[in-house]
Amino acid sequence: MMLALAGFQLAFALLGTALTFPTIETKKGLLSFPVLQKRSQSVNLRKRDNVVALGNVSTLTYLIRLEIGTPPQPVEVVLDTGSFELWVDPTCATAATQGQEEKCNASGRYVPGQSSTYVDKGAKQYIGYGKGGAEISYAADSILVPGSNSQPLRNVVFGVGVDTTELAWGVGGIGHGNGFNLHYNNLIDELHAQGITQSKAFSIALGGQYSETGGAIIFGGVDTKKFGGKLHKFDNMPPQIEGSKEGPWRYWVQMKSVGITTPNKVVATYEYSTMPALLDTGSTWSYLPQHIFDSLQDDFNATLSEDGSLEVPCSIVDQPGTVDFTFGDLTIQVPYSEFISQLEPGYCALGVLPRKGSYDRAVLGDSFLRSAYVIFDQTNQHLYMASYHDCGTNEQILSGEVGAALNLTGQCHSGHHLFASIPMCWIIVPAAFVLWVLVLFL
Ligand SMILES: *[C@@H]1O[C@H](CO)[C@@H](O)[C@H](O)[C@H]1NC(C)=O
Ligand SMILES: *[C@@H]1O[C@H](CO)[C@@H](O)[C@H](O)[C@H]1NC(C)=O
Ligand SMILES: *[C@@H]1O[C@H](CO)[C@@H](O)[C@H](O)[C@H]1NC(C)=O
Ligand SMILES: *[C@@H]1O[C@H](CO)[C@@H](O)[C@H](O)[C@H]1NC(C)=O
């Protein structure tokens, strides 16, 4: 989610106090959460001038469950690399649709009065979204560290919804915090400051569109069974100009090109598709400049629908084509089956909307990120990427050292290659049979 930032600095004069308490003894060095998938009827949040609105359709949102307070109260928040603050307790009655209100009701609430460790920080803030927004009141409280029977993360500052509009969930903003966009420690900062992680880094696998499992976020670590081959290292680009003002720090990476590989293996690379791209798990869709959107429309023979999306026949979803995103010498090939979403029965659309405006900038949301494994390393301002695969779990600690992730190799074989998925005996046995037949007839 791209959040409006106006006035965010004001509130933090009050919050900038040094937090002093003993650090937690954890040998583990990492903290992992499953990524939850929730489907809901939605009205796009980002109804702003540079983005097209999308109507009443079913979309997928990725969340994590946090347990806040003493005793712990579970709440689900949207996993959002595009913003940098955590807040909970949206006003469900004002959710955009009834379906969202239901989801909101079921997402858990944090009741400050029921926590013995709650601290009122005495500051309020309004976070505006394209459509809707949240007035929050800052609190500090403990957050449970799953798998650790020692202490929780203590005194974490976050927002409690006072009055929010058109939002079904709170937001777990895990962008750049203290020293970048904030004057207080956000969740990533606290995990590092309190010794849970060795670096201000985390990795994300969202998991496939139609698989309920396979997604995980690991703070301070990497899962080498969630990707194949080597990770590629990229610079986290500095703030990119957004409109007329300097933007905040975000996870910007230089994208070299966008293209397509059709089911008939025709490869096309789009002109003028080199640009900075924002990696944003809080965005369901990817936003590309109009000329690339138009090229995709042509190449998919797609129909521009009233809501601004590109409709394609649902029958192409299972065809073996890919939409290709290249960064340096890494190309992430997003299969049609992950890039195209069924929004209603019989209504399928590409996971892309046009991004208007004079600057060429891309936002790569879930429609891209599902096919990537990404490490966000704020300690060294690097982003690492590889193609996502799921072949189990093998979590490893990520030290704060520059390039530490380059030593980790993904343990999965690519699902795209025929022979990787066929047991060797299927090849050896027929080969032996052919030999035997040959011997017989010679
Ligand atoms: C959105 O669509 C769902 C199912 O198609 C329907 O039940 C609901 O009333 C619609 N909401 C709006 C606001 O149109
Ligand atoms: C959500 O919860 C409120 C309060 O308990 C209730 O009044 C409302 O009907 C619920 N909404 C839905 C859609 O379930
Ligand atoms: C594009 O779609 C139209 C209408 O759906 C169809 O008539 C036409 O044959 C398609 N063209 C190609 C090249 O697939
Ligand atoms: C990578 O591995 C090599 C060999 O094990 C080691 O010498 C080097 O320090 C490692 N580099 C990082 C950045 O961890």
Coordinates of C-alpha atoms and ligand atoms in Angstrom, one line a residue:
M1 CA 0.0 0.0 0.0
M2 CA 1.3 3.4 -0.8
L3 CA 0.4 5.6 2.1
A4 CA 0.0 9.3 2.3
L5 CA 2.6 10.7 4.5
A6 CA 1.5 14.2 5.3
G7 CA 2.4 15.2 8.8
F8 CA 3.8 11.9 9.9
Q9 CA 6.8 13.5 11.5
L10 CA 4.7 15.7 13.7
A11 CA 3.5 12.9 15.9
F12 CA 6.9 11.5 16.6
A13 CA 8.4 14.3 18.5
L14 CA 6.4 12.7 21.4
L15 CA 7.6 9.2 20.7
G16 CA 11.3 9.6 20.2
T17 CA 12.3 8.5 23.7
A18 CA 15.0 6.0 24.0
L19 CA 13.7 2.6 25.1
T20 CA 15.8 0.9 27.6
F21 CA 15.2 -2.7 28.8
P22 CA 17.2 -5.9 28.8
T23 CA 17.5 -7.6 25.4
I24 CA 16.0 -11.1 25.0
E25 CA 18.3 -14.1 25.0
T26 CA 17.4 -15.9 21.8
K27 CA 19.9 -18.2 20.2
K28 CA 17.6 -18.7 17.3
G29 CA 18.2 -15.4 15.6
L30 CA 15.1 -15.5 13.4
L31 CA 11.4 -15.4 13.7
S32 CA 9.0 -16.8 11.2
F33 CA 5.3 -16.5 10.6
P34 CA 3.1 -18.3 8.1
V35 CA 1.6 -15.9 5.5
L36 CA -2.2 -16.2 5.6
Q37 CA -4.3 -15.8 2.5
K38 CA -7.8 -14.2 2.7
R39 CA -10.1 -13.8 -0.2
S40 CA -12.7 -11.1 -0.1
Q41 CA -15.0 -9.0 -2.2
S42 CA -13.1 -5.8 -2.5
V43 CA -13.3 -2.3 -3.9
N44 CA -9.8 -1.1 -4.7
L45 CA -8.3 1.0 -2.0
R46 CA -6.1 3.0 -4.4
K47 CA -8.6 5.2 -6.1
R48 CA -6.2 8.0 -6.7
D49 CA -5.3 10.1 -9.7
N50 CA -2.4 7.9 -10.8
V51 CA -4.3 4.6 -10.5
V52 CA -7.4 3.2 -12.0
A53 CA -10.2 2.0 -9.8
L54 CA -11.3 -1.6 -9.8
G55 CA -14.8 -2.5 -9.0
N56 CA -16.5 -5.1 -6.8
V57 CA -14.3 -8.2 -7.3
S58 CA -12.9 -11.0 -5.3
T59 CA -9.3 -10.4 -4.4
L60 CA -6.6 -12.1 -2.3
T61 CA -4.9 -10.4 0.6
Y62 CA -1.8 -11.6 2.4
L63 CA -1.8 -11.3 6.2
I64 CA 0.1 -12.3 9.3
R65 CA -1.3 -13.0 12.7
L66 CA 0.4 -11.2 15.6
E67 CA -0.4 -11.7 19.3
I68 CA -0.3 -8.4 21.1
G69 CA -0.5 -7.6 24.8
T70 CA -0.5 -9.5 28.1
P71 CA -2.2 -11.9 27.9
P72 CA -1.7 -12.1 24.1
Q73 CA -4.6 -11.0 21.9
P74 CA -4.4 -12.3 18.3
V75 CA -4.9 -9.9 15.5
E76 CA -4.5 -10.2 11.7
V77 CA -2.8 -7.5 9.8
V78 CA -2.0 -7.0 6.1
L79 CA 1.6 -7.9 5.3
D80 CA 2.7 -4.6 3.7
T81 CA 6.2 -3.9 2.5
G82 CA 4.9 -0.7 0.9
S83 CA 4.3 1.1 4.2
F84 CA 6.2 1.3 7.5
E85 CA 3.9 1.5 10.4
L86 CA 1.9 -1.2 12.3
W87 CA -1.6 -0.5 13.3
V88 CA -4.6 -2.7 14.4
D89 CA -8.3 -2.5 15.0
P90 CA -10.0 -1.1 11.9
T91 CA -13.6 0.1 12.2
C92 CA -15.4 -2.9 10.7
A93 CA -18.7 -1.1 10.2
T94 CA -17.1 1.2 7.6
A95 CA -15.4 -1.6 5.6
A96 CA -15.9 -1.2 1.9
T97 CA -18.2 -4.2 1.4
Q98 CA -20.3 -6.5 3.5
G99 CA -17.9 -9.3 2.8
Q100 CA -15.1 -7.2 4.0
E101 CA -17.0 -6.3 7.2
E102 CA -17.4 -10.0 7.9
K103 CA -13.6 -10.6 7.3
C104 CA -12.9 -7.6 9.5
N105 CA -15.1 -9.0 12.3
A106 CA -13.2 -12.2 12.1
S107 CA -9.7 -10.8 12.1
G108 CA -9.3 -10.3 15.8
R109 CA -9.2 -7.2 17.9
Y110 CA -6.7 -5.8 20.3
V111 CA -8.4 -4.3 23.4
P112 CA -5.9 -2.0 25.2
G113 CA -7.8 -2.2 28.5
Q114 CA -7.4 -6.0 28.6
S115 CA -3.6 -5.8 28.4
S116 CA -1.6 -5.3 31.6
T117 CA 1.4 -4.1 29.6
Y118 CA -0.4 -1.5 27.4
V119 CA 1.0 2.0 27.4
D120 CA -0.8 5.0 25.9
K121 CA 1.8 7.0 24.0
G122 CA -0.4 10.0 24.0
A123 CA -0.1 10.8 20.2
K124 CA -2.5 10.4 17.3
Q125 CA -2.1 10.3 13.6
Y126 CA -4.1 10.1 10.4
I127 CA -2.9 7.7 7.7
G128 CA -4.6 8.5 4.5
Y129 CA -5.0 5.9 1.7
G130 CA -6.2 6.6 -1.8
K131 CA -9.6 5.6 -0.7
G132 CA -10.3 5.5 3.0
G133 CA -7.9 6.0 5.8
A134 CA -7.2 5.4 9.4
E135 CA -7.1 7.6 12.5
I136 CA -4.9 5.9 15.0
S137 CA -3.8 6.4 18.5
Y138 CA -0.2 5.3 19.4
A139 CA 0.3 2.6 22.0
A140 CA 3.2 0.5 23.1
D141 CA 2.8 -3.1 24.2
S142 CA 4.4 -6.5 24.1
I143 CA 4.2 -8.7 21.0
L144 CA 4.5 -12.5 21.4
V145 CA 7.5 -14.2 19.8
P146 CA 6.1 -17.5 18.6
G147 CA 8.4 -20.5 19.3
S148 CA 10.2 -18.7 22.0
N149 CA 9.3 -19.6 25.5
S150 CA 11.3 -16.7 26.8
Q151 CA 10.2 -13.1 26.8
P152 CA 8.0 -11.4 24.2
L153 CA 9.2 -8.4 22.2
R154 CA 8.6 -5.6 24.6
N155 CA 7.3 -2.1 24.3
V156 CA 6.7 -2.1 20.6
V157 CA 5.0 1.1 19.4
F158 CA 2.1 0.7 17.1
G159 CA -1.3 2.3 16.3
V160 CA -4.7 1.4 17.5
G161 CA -7.5 2.3 15.2
V162 CA -9.7 5.1 16.5
D163 CA -11.8 5.6 13.4
T164 CA -11.0 4.0 10.1
T165 CA -12.9 4.0 6.8
E166 CA -13.1 1.3 4.1
L167 CA -10.5 -0.9 5.5
A168 CA -11.0 -4.5 6.5
W169 CA -7.8 -5.1 8.3
G170 CA -5.1 -3.4 10.2
V171 CA -1.8 -3.0 8.4
G172 CA 1.6 -4.5 9.3
G173 CA 3.8 -2.0 7.6
I174 CA 7.3 -3.4 7.3
G175 CA 9.0 -0.8 5.2
H176 CA 12.0 1.4 6.3
G177 CA 11.4 2.7 9.8
N178 CA 13.6 4.7 12.3
G179 CA 16.1 6.9 10.7
F180 CA 14.4 6.6 7.3
N181 CA 10.8 7.5 7.4
L182 CA 10.1 7.5 11.1
H183 CA 11.4 8.8 14.4
Y184 CA 10.6 5.7 16.3
N185 CA 11.3 2.0 16.0
N186 CA 8.9 0.1 13.9
L187 CA 8.5 -3.7 14.1
I188 CA 11.6 -4.4 12.0
D189 CA 13.7 -2.0 14.1
E190 CA 12.5 -3.5 17.4
L191 CA 13.1 -7.1 16.3
H192 CA 16.7 -6.1 15.7
A193 CA 17.1 -3.7 18.7
Q194 CA 15.8 -6.4 21.1
G195 CA 18.1 -9.0 19.6
I196 CA 15.6 -11.3 18.0
T197 CA 17.3 -10.8 14.6
Q198 CA 20.9 -10.2 13.8
S199 CA 20.1 -7.9 10.9
K200 CA 17.2 -5.6 9.9
A201 CA 16.4 -8.0 7.2
F202 CA 13.5 -10.4 6.4
S203 CA 12.4 -12.6 3.6
I204 CA 9.0 -13.2 2.1
A205 CA 7.4 -16.0 0.1
L206 CA 3.7 -15.2 -0.4
G207 CA 2.8 -18.7 -1.7
G208 CA 0.8 -19.6 -4.8
Q209 CA -2.5 -18.1 -5.6
Y210 CA -4.5 -21.2 -5.1
S211 CA -2.4 -23.0 -2.4
E212 CA -3.3 -22.3 1.1
T213 CA 0.2 -23.0 2.4
G214 CA 3.7 -22.3 1.2
G215 CA 3.8 -18.7 2.3
A216 CA 6.1 -17.5 5.1
I217 CA 7.8 -14.4 6.3
I218 CA 11.1 -14.9 8.2
F219 CA 12.4 -11.9 10.1
G220 CA 16.2 -12.2 10.4
G221 CA 16.3 -15.3 8.2
V222 CA 15.9 -17.1 4.9
D223 CA 14.2 -20.3 3.9
T224 CA 16.4 -22.1 1.3
K225 CA 13.5 -24.5 0.5
K226 CA 11.4 -21.6 -0.9
F227 CA 13.5 -20.9 -4.0
G228 CA 15.8 -22.5 -6.6
G229 CA 19.3 -21.6 -7.4
K230 CA 21.3 -18.6 -6.3
L231 CA 19.9 -15.4 -4.9
H232 CA 20.6 -12.2 -6.9
K233 CA 21.6 -9.1 -5.1
F234 CA 20.3 -5.6 -6.0
D235 CA 20.7 -2.2 -4.5
N236 CA 17.7 -0.8 -2.7
M237 CA 17.3 2.4 -4.6
P238 CA 16.9 5.7 -2.7
P239 CA 13.6 7.4 -2.6
Q240 CA 12.0 8.0 -6.0
I241 CA 10.3 11.2 -6.8
E242 CA 6.6 10.7 -6.5
G243 CA 4.6 13.6 -7.9
S244 CA 6.4 16.8 -7.0
K245 CA 7.9 15.9 -3.6
E246 CA 10.6 13.5 -2.7
G247 CA 9.2 10.2 -1.7
P248 CA 9.9 8.2 1.4
W249 CA 12.3 5.3 1.5
R250 CA 10.8 2.2 0.0
Y251 CA 11.9 -1.1 -1.5
W252 CA 12.8 0.2 -4.9
V253 CA 14.7 -2.0 -7.3
Q254 CA 16.0 -1.2 -10.8
M255 CA 13.9 -3.3 -13.3
K256 CA 15.6 -3.9 -16.6
S257 CA 12.7 -5.1 -18.6
V258 CA 9.2 -6.5 -18.8
G259 CA 8.3 -9.0 -21.4
I260 CA 6.3 -12.1 -22.2
T261 CA 6.9 -15.7 -23.3
T262 CA 3.8 -17.0 -25.0
P263 CA 2.6 -20.6 -24.7
N264 CA 4.1 -21.1 -28.2
K265 CA 7.5 -19.9 -26.8
V266 CA 7.4 -16.6 -28.7
V267 CA 9.5 -14.2 -26.5
A268 CA 8.9 -10.4 -26.5
T269 CA 10.5 -7.7 -24.5
Y270 CA 8.7 -4.4 -24.2
E271 CA 10.4 -1.2 -25.2
Y272 CA 11.0 1.4 -22.5
S273 CA 10.4 -1.0 -19.7
T274 CA 13.6 -0.1 -17.8
M275 CA 12.5 1.7 -14.7
P276 CA 12.6 1.6 -10.9
A277 CA 10.1 -0.8 -9.4
L278 CA 8.6 -0.9 -6.0
L279 CA 8.1 -4.3 -4.3
D280 CA 4.8 -3.9 -2.5
T281 CA 3.1 -7.0 -0.9
G282 CA 0.3 -4.7 0.2
S283 CA -0.8 -4.2 -3.4
T284 CA -2.9 -6.9 -4.9
W285 CA -2.1 -5.7 -8.4
S286 CA 1.0 -4.6 -10.3
Y287 CA 1.0 -1.1 -11.8
L288 CA 2.9 -0.6 -15.0
P289 CA 3.1 2.5 -17.2
Q290 CA 0.4 2.8 -19.9
H291 CA 2.6 1.8 -22.8
I292 CA 3.5 -1.6 -21.2
F293 CA -0.1 -2.1 -20.1
D294 CA -1.1 -1.5 -23.8
S295 CA 1.5 -4.0 -25.0
L296 CA 0.2 -6.6 -22.6
Q297 CA -3.3 -6.0 -23.8
D298 CA -2.2 -6.6 -27.4
D299 CA -0.1 -9.7 -26.6
F300 CA -2.9 -11.3 -24.6
N301 CA -5.5 -10.1 -27.0
A302 CA -7.2 -8.9 -23.8
T303 CA -10.4 -6.8 -23.5
L304 CA -10.2 -3.6 -21.5
S305 CA -13.1 -3.9 -19.1
E306 CA -15.1 -1.1 -17.5
D307 CA -13.3 -1.4 -14.2
G308 CA -10.0 -0.7 -16.0
S309 CA -8.6 -4.2 -15.8
L310 CA -7.6 -6.4 -18.8
E311 CA -10.0 -9.3 -19.2
V312 CA -8.7 -12.5 -20.7
P313 CA -10.5 -15.9 -21.3
C314 CA -10.2 -18.0 -18.2
S315 CA -9.2 -20.9 -20.5
I316 CA -5.7 -19.4 -21.0
V317 CA -4.9 -19.5 -17.2
D318 CA -3.4 -23.0 -17.5
Q319 CA -1.4 -22.4 -20.7
P320 CA 2.3 -22.6 -20.2
G321 CA 3.1 -18.9 -20.9
T322 CA 4.8 -16.4 -18.6
V323 CA 5.1 -12.7 -18.0
D324 CA 8.8 -12.0 -17.6
F325 CA 10.3 -9.4 -15.3
T326 CA 14.1 -8.9 -15.6
F327 CA 16.4 -7.4 -13.0
G328 CA 20.1 -7.4 -13.9
D329 CA 20.7 -11.0 -15.1
L330 CA 17.8 -12.5 -13.2
T331 CA 14.4 -13.0 -14.9
I332 CA 11.5 -13.9 -12.8
Q333 CA 9.0 -15.7 -15.0
V334 CA 5.5 -15.3 -13.6
P335 CA 3.3 -18.2 -15.0
Y336 CA -0.1 -17.2 -16.4
S337 CA -1.6 -19.2 -13.6
E338 CA -0.2 -16.8 -11.1
F339 CA -0.4 -13.6 -13.1
I340 CA -4.1 -14.0 -14.1
S341 CA -6.7 -14.0 -11.4
Q342 CA -10.3 -15.1 -11.5
L343 CA -12.2 -12.2 -10.1
E344 CA -15.6 -13.7 -10.5
P345 CA -16.7 -17.0 -11.9
G346 CA -15.9 -16.8 -15.6
Y347 CA -14.2 -13.4 -15.3
C348 CA -10.4 -13.5 -15.4
A349 CA -8.1 -10.6 -15.5
L350 CA -4.4 -9.9 -15.8
G351 CA -2.8 -8.8 -12.5
V352 CA -1.9 -5.4 -13.9
L353 CA -3.4 -2.0 -13.9
P354 CA -2.0 1.1 -15.7
R355 CA 0.0 3.6 -13.6
K356 CA -0.6 7.0 -15.0
G357 CA 1.8 10.0 -14.5
S358 CA 4.8 11.5 -16.1
Y359 CA 7.3 9.3 -14.4
D360 CA 8.0 5.8 -15.4
R361 CA 7.7 3.8 -12.2
A362 CA 6.4 0.3 -11.6
V363 CA 4.7 -1.1 -8.6
L364 CA 5.1 -4.8 -8.4
G365 CA 2.4 -6.2 -6.2
D366 CA 1.2 -9.7 -5.3
S367 CA 0.6 -10.6 -9.0
F368 CA 4.4 -10.5 -9.4
L369 CA 5.6 -11.3 -5.9
R370 CA 3.9 -14.7 -5.7
S371 CA 6.5 -15.9 -8.2
A372 CA 9.5 -14.4 -6.4
Y373 CA 11.4 -15.1 -3.2
V374 CA 12.6 -11.8 -1.9
I375 CA 15.0 -10.8 0.9
F376 CA 14.6 -7.2 2.1
D377 CA 17.9 -6.2 3.8
Q378 CA 17.7 -2.8 5.4
T379 CA 21.0 -3.2 7.2
N380 CA 22.9 -3.1 3.9
Q381 CA 20.2 -1.6 1.7
H382 CA 20.0 -4.6 -0.6
L383 CA 17.2 -6.6 -2.0
Y384 CA 17.8 -10.2 -3.0
M385 CA 15.6 -12.1 -5.4
A386 CA 15.2 -15.6 -6.8
S387 CA 12.3 -17.5 -8.4
Y388 CA 9.8 -18.9 -5.8
H389 CA 9.4 -22.6 -5.4
D390 CA 8.2 -24.6 -2.5
C391 CA 10.0 -27.8 -1.6
G392 CA 9.7 -27.8 2.2
T393 CA 11.3 -25.7 5.0
N394 CA 14.9 -25.0 5.9
E395 CA 15.3 -21.8 7.8
Q396 CA 18.7 -20.2 8.1
I397 CA 19.8 -17.1 10.0
L398 CA 20.8 -14.1 8.0
S399 CA 23.7 -12.3 9.6
G400 CA 24.1 -8.6 9.1
E401 CA 27.1 -9.0 6.9
V402 CA 27.1 -7.5 3.4
G403 CA 26.2 -10.1 0.8
A404 CA 25.5 -12.8 3.5
A405 CA 22.6 -14.1 1.5
L406 CA 24.8 -14.8 -1.6
N407 CA 26.1 -17.8 0.3
L408 CA 22.7 -19.4 0.5
T409 CA 21.6 -21.5 -2.4
G410 CA 18.0 -22.5 -3.0
Q411 CA 17.3 -26.2 -2.6
C412 CA 14.3 -26.4 -4.9
H413 CA 14.5 -27.5 -8.5
S414 CA 12.6 -25.4 -11.0
G415 CA 9.1 -26.7 -11.6
H416 CA 9.3 -25.4 -15.2
H417 CA 11.8 -28.0 -16.3
L418 CA 10.4 -31.2 -17.4
F419 CA 13.1 -33.5 -16.1
A420 CA 13.4 -31.9 -12.7
S421 CA 9.9 -33.2 -11.8
I422 CA 10.1 -36.6 -13.4
P423 CA 11.7 -39.4 -11.3
M424 CA 14.9 -40.7 -12.8
C425 CA 13.5 -44.2 -13.0
W426 CA 11.0 -43.1 -15.5
I427 CA 13.8 -42.2 -17.9
I428 CA 16.2 -45.1 -17.0
V429 CA 13.5 -47.9 -17.3
P430 CA 12.2 -46.9 -20.7
A431 CA 15.8 -46.4 -21.9
A432 CA 16.7 -49.9 -20.7
F433 CA 13.6 -51.2 -22.4
V434 CA 14.6 -49.6 -25.7
L435 CA 18.1 -51.1 -25.3
W436 CA 16.6 -54.5 -24.6
V437 CA 14.4 -54.3 -27.7
L438 CA 17.4 -53.2 -29.8
V439 CA 19.5 -56.1 -28.5
L440 CA 16.6 -58.5 -29.3
F441 CA 16.3 -57.4 -32.9
L442 CA 20.0 -57.2 -33.7
Ligands
LIG1 C1 -20.3 -7.4 -4.7 O1 -20.4 -8.7 -5.3 C2 -21.0 -9.6 -4.4 C3 -21.0 -11.0 -5.1 O2 -20.9 -10.9 -6.4 C4 -22.4 -9.1 -4.0 O3 -23.0 -10.0 -3.1 C5 -22.3 -7.8 -3.3 O4 -23.6 -7.3 -3.0 C6 -21.6 -6.8 -4.3 N1 -21.4 -5.5 -3.6 C7 -21.5 -4.3 -4.1 C8 -21.2 -3.2 -3.3 O5 -21.8 -4.2 -5.3
LIG2 C1 -19.8 -7.4 12.6 O1 -19.8 -7.3 14.0 C2 -20.8 -6.3 14.4 C3 -20.7 -6.2 15.9 O2 -20.6 -7.4 16.5 C4 -22.2 -6.8 14.0 O3 -23.1 -5.8 14.4 C5 -22.2 -6.9 12.5 O4 -23.4 -7.3 12.0 C6 -21.1 -7.8 12.0 N1 -21.1 -7.7 10.5 C7 -21.1 -8.8 9.7 C8 -21.1 -8.5 8.3 O5 -21.0 -9.9 10.1
LIG3 C1 -8.7 -11.9 -30.2 O1 -10.0 -12.0 -29.6 C2 -11.0 -11.8 -30.5 C3 -12.3 -11.7 -29.7 O2 -12.3 -12.5 -28.5 C4 -11.0 -13.0 -31.5 O3 -12.0 -12.9 -32.4 C5 -9.7 -13.0 -32.2 O4 -9.6 -14.1 -33.0 C6 -8.5 -13.0 -31.2 N1 -7.3 -12.8 -31.9 C7 -6.2 -13.5 -31.6 C8 -5.0 -13.2 -32.4 O5 -6.2 -14.4 -30.8
LIG4 C1 30.5 -17.1 2.4 O1 31.0 -18.4 2.6 C2 32.4 -18.4 2.6 C3 32.9 -19.8 2.6 O2 32.2 -20.6 3.5 C4 32.9 -17.6 3.8 O3 34.3 -17.6 3.8 C5 32.4 -16.1 3.7 O4 32.8 -15.4 4.8 C6 30.9 -16.2 3.5 N1 30.5 -14.8 3.3 C7 29.5 -14.2 3.9 C8 29.3 -12.8 3.5 O5 28.9 -14.7 4.8

